[in-house]
Coordinates of C-alpha atoms in Angstrom, one line a residue:
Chain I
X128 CA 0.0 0.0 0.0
X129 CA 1.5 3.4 -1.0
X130 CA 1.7 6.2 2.1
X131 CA -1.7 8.0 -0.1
X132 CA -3.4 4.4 1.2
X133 CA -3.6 3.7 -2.7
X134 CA -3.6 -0.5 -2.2
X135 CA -5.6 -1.7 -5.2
X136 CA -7.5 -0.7 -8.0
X137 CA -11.3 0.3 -6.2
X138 CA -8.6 2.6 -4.1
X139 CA -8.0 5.0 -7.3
X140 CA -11.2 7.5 -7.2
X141 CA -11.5 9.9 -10.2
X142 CA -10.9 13.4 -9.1
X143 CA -8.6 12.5 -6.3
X144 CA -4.9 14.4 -6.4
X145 CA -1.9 13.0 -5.0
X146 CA 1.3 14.5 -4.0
X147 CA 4.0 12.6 -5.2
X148 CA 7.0 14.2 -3.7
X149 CA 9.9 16.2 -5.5
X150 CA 13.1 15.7 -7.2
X151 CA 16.0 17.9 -8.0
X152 CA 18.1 17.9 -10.8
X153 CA 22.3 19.1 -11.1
X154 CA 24.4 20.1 -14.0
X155 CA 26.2 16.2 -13.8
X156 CA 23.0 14.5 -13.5
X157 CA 21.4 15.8 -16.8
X158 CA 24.4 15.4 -18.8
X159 CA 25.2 12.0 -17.8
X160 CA 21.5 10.6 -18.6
X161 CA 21.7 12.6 -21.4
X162 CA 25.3 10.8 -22.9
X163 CA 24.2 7.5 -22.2
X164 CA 20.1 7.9 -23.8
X165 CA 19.8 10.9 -25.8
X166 CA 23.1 12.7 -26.4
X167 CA 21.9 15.9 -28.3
X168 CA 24.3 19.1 -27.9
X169 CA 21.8 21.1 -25.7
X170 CA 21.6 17.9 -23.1
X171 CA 25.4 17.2 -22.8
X172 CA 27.6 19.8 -23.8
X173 CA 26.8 23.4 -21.5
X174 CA 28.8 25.2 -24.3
X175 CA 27.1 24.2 -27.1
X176 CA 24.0 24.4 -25.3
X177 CA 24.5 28.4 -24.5
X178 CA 24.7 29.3 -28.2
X179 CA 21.7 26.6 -29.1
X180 CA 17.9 26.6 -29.1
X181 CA 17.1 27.3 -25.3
X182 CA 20.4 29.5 -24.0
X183 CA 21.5 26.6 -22.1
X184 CA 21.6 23.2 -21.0
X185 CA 18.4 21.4 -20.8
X186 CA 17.4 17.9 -19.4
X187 CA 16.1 15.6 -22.1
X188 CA 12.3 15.3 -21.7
X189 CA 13.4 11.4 -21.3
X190 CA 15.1 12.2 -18.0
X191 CA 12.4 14.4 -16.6
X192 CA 10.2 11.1 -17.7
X193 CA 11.9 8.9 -15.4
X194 CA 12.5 10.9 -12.7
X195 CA 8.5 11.7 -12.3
X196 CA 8.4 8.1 -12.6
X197 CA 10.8 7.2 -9.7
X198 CA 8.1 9.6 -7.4
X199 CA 4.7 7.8 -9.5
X200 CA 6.1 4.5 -8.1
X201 CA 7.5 5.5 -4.8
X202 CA 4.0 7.4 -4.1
X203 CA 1.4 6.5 -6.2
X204 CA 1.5 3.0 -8.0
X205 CA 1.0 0.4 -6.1
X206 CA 3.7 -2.8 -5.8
X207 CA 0.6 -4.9 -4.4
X208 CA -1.7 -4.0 -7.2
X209 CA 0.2 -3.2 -10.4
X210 CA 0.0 -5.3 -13.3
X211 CA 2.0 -2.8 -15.6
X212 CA 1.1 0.1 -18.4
X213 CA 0.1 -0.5 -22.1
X214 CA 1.2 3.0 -22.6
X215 CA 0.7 7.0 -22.1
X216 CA -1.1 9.3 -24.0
X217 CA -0.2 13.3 -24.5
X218 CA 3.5 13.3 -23.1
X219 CA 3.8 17.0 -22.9
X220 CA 6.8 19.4 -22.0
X221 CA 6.0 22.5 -22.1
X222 CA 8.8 24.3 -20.3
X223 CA 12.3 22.8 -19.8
X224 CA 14.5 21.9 -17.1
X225 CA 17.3 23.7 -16.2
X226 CA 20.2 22.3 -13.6
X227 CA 19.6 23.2 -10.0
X228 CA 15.8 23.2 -10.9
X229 CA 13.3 21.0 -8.1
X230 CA 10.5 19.2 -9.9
X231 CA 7.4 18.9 -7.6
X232 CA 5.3 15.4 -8.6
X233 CA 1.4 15.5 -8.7
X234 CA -0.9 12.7 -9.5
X235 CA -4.9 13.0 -10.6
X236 CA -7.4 10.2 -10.9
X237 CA -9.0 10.9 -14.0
X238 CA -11.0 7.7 -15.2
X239 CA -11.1 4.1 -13.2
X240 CA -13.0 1.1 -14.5
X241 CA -13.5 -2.1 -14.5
X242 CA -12.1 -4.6 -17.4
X243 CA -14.0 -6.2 -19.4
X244 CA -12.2 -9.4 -20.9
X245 CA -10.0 -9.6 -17.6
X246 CA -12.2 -9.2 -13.8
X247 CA -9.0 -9.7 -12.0
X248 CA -8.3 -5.9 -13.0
X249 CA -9.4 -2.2 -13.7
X250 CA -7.7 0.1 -15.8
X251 CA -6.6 3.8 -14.5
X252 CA -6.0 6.6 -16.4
X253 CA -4.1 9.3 -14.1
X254 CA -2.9 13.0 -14.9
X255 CA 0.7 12.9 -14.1
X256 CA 2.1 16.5 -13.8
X257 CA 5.6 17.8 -13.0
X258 CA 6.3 21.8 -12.1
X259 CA 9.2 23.3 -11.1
X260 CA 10.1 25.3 -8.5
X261 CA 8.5 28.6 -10.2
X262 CA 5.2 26.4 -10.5
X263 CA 5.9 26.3 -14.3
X264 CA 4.4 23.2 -15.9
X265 CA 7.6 20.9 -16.9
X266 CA 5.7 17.9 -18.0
X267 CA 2.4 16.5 -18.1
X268 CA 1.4 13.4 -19.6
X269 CA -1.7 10.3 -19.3
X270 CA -0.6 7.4 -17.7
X271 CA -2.3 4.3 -18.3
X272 CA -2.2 1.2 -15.3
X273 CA -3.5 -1.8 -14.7
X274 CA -4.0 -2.0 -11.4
X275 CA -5.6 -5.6 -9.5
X276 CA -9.0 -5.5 -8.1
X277 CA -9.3 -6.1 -3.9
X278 CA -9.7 -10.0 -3.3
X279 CA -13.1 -10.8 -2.2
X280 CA -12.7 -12.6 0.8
X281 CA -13.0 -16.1 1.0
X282 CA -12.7 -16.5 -2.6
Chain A
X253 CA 24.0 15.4 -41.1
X254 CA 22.4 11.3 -40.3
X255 CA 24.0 9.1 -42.2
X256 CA 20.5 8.7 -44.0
X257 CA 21.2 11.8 -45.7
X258 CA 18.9 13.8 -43.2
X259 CA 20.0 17.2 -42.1
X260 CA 17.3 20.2 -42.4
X261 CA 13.3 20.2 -41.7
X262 CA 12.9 19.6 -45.6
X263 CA 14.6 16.5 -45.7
X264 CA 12.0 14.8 -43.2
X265 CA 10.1 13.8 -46.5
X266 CA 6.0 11.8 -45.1
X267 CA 6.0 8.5 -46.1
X268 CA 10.0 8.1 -46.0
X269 CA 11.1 5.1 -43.4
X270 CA 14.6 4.6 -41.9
X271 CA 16.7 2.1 -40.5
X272 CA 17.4 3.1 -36.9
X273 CA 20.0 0.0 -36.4
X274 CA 19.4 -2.2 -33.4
X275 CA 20.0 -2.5 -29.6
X276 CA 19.9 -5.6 -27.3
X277 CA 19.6 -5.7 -23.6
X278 CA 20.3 -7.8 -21.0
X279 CA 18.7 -8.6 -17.1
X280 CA 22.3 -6.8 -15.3
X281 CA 20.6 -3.1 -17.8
X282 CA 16.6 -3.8 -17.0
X283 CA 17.6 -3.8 -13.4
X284 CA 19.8 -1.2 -13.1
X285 CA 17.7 1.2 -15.0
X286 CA 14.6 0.1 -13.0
X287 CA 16.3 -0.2 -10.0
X288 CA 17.1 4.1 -10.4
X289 CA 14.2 4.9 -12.4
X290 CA 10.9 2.3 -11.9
X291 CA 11.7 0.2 -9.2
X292 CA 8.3 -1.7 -9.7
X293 CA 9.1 -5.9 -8.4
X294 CA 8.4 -7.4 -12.2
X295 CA 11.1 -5.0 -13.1
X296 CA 13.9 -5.2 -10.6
X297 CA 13.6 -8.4 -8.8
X298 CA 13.8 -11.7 -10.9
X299 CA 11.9 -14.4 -8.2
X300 CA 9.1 -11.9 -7.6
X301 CA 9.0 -11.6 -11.5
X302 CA 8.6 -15.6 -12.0
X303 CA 5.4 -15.5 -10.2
X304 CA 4.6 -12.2 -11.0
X305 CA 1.9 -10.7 -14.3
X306 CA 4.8 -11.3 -16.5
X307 CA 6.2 -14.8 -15.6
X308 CA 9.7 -12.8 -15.5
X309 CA 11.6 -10.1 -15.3
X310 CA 10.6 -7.2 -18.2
X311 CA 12.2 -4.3 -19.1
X312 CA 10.3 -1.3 -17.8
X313 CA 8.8 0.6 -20.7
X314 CA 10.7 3.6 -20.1
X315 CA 14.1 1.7 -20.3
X316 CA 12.6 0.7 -23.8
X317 CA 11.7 4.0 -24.5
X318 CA 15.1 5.7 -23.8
X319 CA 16.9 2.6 -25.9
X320 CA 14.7 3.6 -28.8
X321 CA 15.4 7.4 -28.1
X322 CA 19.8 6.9 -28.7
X323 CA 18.8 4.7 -31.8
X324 CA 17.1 8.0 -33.1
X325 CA 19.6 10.3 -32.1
X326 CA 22.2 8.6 -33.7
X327 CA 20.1 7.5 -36.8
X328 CA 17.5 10.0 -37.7
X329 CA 17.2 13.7 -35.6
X330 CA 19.5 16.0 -37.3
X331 CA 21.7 17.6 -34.6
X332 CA 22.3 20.3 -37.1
X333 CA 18.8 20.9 -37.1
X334 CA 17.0 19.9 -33.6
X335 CA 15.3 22.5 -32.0
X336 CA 13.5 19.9 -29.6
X337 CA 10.5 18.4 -29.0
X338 CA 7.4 19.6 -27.2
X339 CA 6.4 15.6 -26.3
X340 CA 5.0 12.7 -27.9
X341 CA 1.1 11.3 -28.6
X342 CA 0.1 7.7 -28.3
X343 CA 3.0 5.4 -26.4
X344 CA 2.0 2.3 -25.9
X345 CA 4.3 -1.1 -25.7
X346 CA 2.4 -3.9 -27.0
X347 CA 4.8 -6.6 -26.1
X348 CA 6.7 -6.7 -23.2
X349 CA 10.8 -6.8 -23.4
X350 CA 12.8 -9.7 -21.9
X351 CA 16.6 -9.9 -20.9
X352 CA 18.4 -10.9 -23.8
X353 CA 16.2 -9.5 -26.6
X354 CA 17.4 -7.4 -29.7
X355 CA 15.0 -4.3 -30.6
X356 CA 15.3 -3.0 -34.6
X357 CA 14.3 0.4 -34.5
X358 CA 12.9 2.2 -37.5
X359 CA 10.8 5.9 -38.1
X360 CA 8.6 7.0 -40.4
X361 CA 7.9 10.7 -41.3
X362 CA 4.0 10.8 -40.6
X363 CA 3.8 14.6 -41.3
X364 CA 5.9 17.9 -41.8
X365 CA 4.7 20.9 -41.8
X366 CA 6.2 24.8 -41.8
X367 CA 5.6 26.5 -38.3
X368 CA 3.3 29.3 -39.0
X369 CA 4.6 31.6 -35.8
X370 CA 8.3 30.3 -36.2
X371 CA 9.6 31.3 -39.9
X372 CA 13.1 29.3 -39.2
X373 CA 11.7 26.0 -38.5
X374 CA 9.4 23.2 -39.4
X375 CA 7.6 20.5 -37.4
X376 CA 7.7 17.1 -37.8
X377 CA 5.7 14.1 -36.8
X378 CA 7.3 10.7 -36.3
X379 CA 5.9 7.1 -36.4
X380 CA 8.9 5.6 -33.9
X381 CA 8.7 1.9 -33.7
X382 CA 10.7 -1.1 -31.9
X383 CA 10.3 -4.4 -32.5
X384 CA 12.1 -7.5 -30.8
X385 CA 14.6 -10.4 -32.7
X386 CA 11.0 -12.2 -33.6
X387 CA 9.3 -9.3 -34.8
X388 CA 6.9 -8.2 -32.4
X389 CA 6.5 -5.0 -32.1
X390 CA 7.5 -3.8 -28.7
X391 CA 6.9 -0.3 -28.3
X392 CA 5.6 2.5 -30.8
X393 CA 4.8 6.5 -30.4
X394 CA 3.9 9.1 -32.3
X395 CA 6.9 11.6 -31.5
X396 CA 6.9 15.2 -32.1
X397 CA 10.4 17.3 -33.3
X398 CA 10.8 20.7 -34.1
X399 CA 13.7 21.2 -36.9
X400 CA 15.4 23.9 -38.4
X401 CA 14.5 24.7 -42.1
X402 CA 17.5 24.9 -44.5
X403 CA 19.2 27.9 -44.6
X404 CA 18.6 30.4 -47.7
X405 CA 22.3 31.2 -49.2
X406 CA 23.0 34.7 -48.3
X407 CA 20.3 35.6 -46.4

C-alpha cells in the first residue's frame, strides 16, 4: 500500500490528487543521462547548449520522464496492485528543465474502471504533472495502469 | 548530417522510413535502469518476477523508450537541425521486453509541416517503432520534433 493508502484498483477514485514528492536535478545528472540515452548538444555539452535553441543546458524530456516516474512509483502506483502500463497518452513538456531546478510530482485520478475481458483488473487513467520550483508546468502526460482489483474474501 | 542523408526540416520527407539499427539488452541493464528509475518488483527483482503478471523479469517501458530514443539520435534527428521536441502522442508497448532481446528500430515521417509563428523552423511528426529479434512489435509513439529549415544562401 502506497503512504496515499492507494492499495488496489477500487482505491484510485476519479478526481482525487496526490502528491507525489519532489526531485531535483544538477548540471552532472542531466548530462550524464543525457550521454548515455539521448546525447543531443543542448543535453550534454553546457557550451554548445548556451549558443543553441534554449540558452543553455536542458534535461532531455526522457530524464524528466523517469525521474517523475521514480516519485509515480515510490507514491502512487502500487507494488501490491500493479500489473503494468500499455502506454501514455499526450507526453507533454511545455517548459524545460534547467540544472539546479526542483521538480514537484502530482498525481490525478481521471478515469477508473472495470475490465472487461480480464475481472482480475481495472484500468486507471491518471494525470501525471511535473512543475518546477516557479510552479511552471515541466511535463504532463496520461498514464495508463492496470491495477488488480481487492480480493473478495473467501474466494 | 544522419547518415540517411537527413540534415534540415525539408529533408524529413512523409511517407520516408529509416533504418534506426538495433539495440539488445540484458537482465544486469533492465535492473539497473529500474532499479534508479521504476523500481516496480516485475522490473527489478527476478523471483518476484517468475510468479509475478509477466512470468519474468521485463524491461520497464521507459528503459525501452530511452533505448529507442539513442537509436534516433544517432540515426535519424539531425543535430544540425534539432530545436526539440514539445512531447510525444500515443506510447503504448504492446509486447513486453525480456533480458536478452534485440529491438530493430525504424521511423517513419507521418507529417511535416512549416511552423506558422516560427519562420526558421518546421515540425515534424514521427511514427517511432521497436520491434524485438522475432518481430513483435515492442513499443511505438507518435513523436513530435521541431527542426530547423534549410538555410537560404546569403540571407
Amino acid at each position: 500500500m502506497t503512504e496515499n493508502g492507494l492499495r488496489y484498483f477500487d482505491d484510485y477514485l476519479p478526481g482525487a490528487t496526490y502528491d507525489c514528492g519532489s526531485v531535483s536535478v544538477d548540471q552532472a545528472g542531466i548530462v550524464s543521462f543525457a550521454r548515455e540515452f539521448d546525447p543531443q548538444p543542448f543535453h550534454v555539452d553546457p557550451e554548445a547548449a548556451a549558443s543553441g535553441p534554449y540558452g543553455g543546458l536542458i534535461a532531455s524530456g526522457w530524464h524528466t520522464a523517469v525521474l517523475m516516474m521514480r516519485q509515480l512509483v515510490e507514491h502512487y502506483v502500487s507494488a501490491e496492485a500493479s500489473l503494468g502500463s500499455p502506454g501514455l497518452d499526450e507526453i507533454r513538456w511545455p517548459y524545460p528543465v534547467r540544472p539546479g531546478d526542483t521538480l514537484r510530482v502530482r498525481a490525478t485520478v481521471i478515469e477508473a474502471r472495470r475490465s472487461l475481458s480480464k475481472p482480475d483488473r481495472g484500468i486507471v487513467r491518471t494525470m501525471a504533472e511535473a512543475v518546477n520550483q516557479d510552479d511552471r508546468p515541466v511535463m504532463r502526460a496520461t498514464a495508463i495502469n492496470f491495477f488488480r482489483v481487492r480480493p473478495v474474501p473467501g474466494a
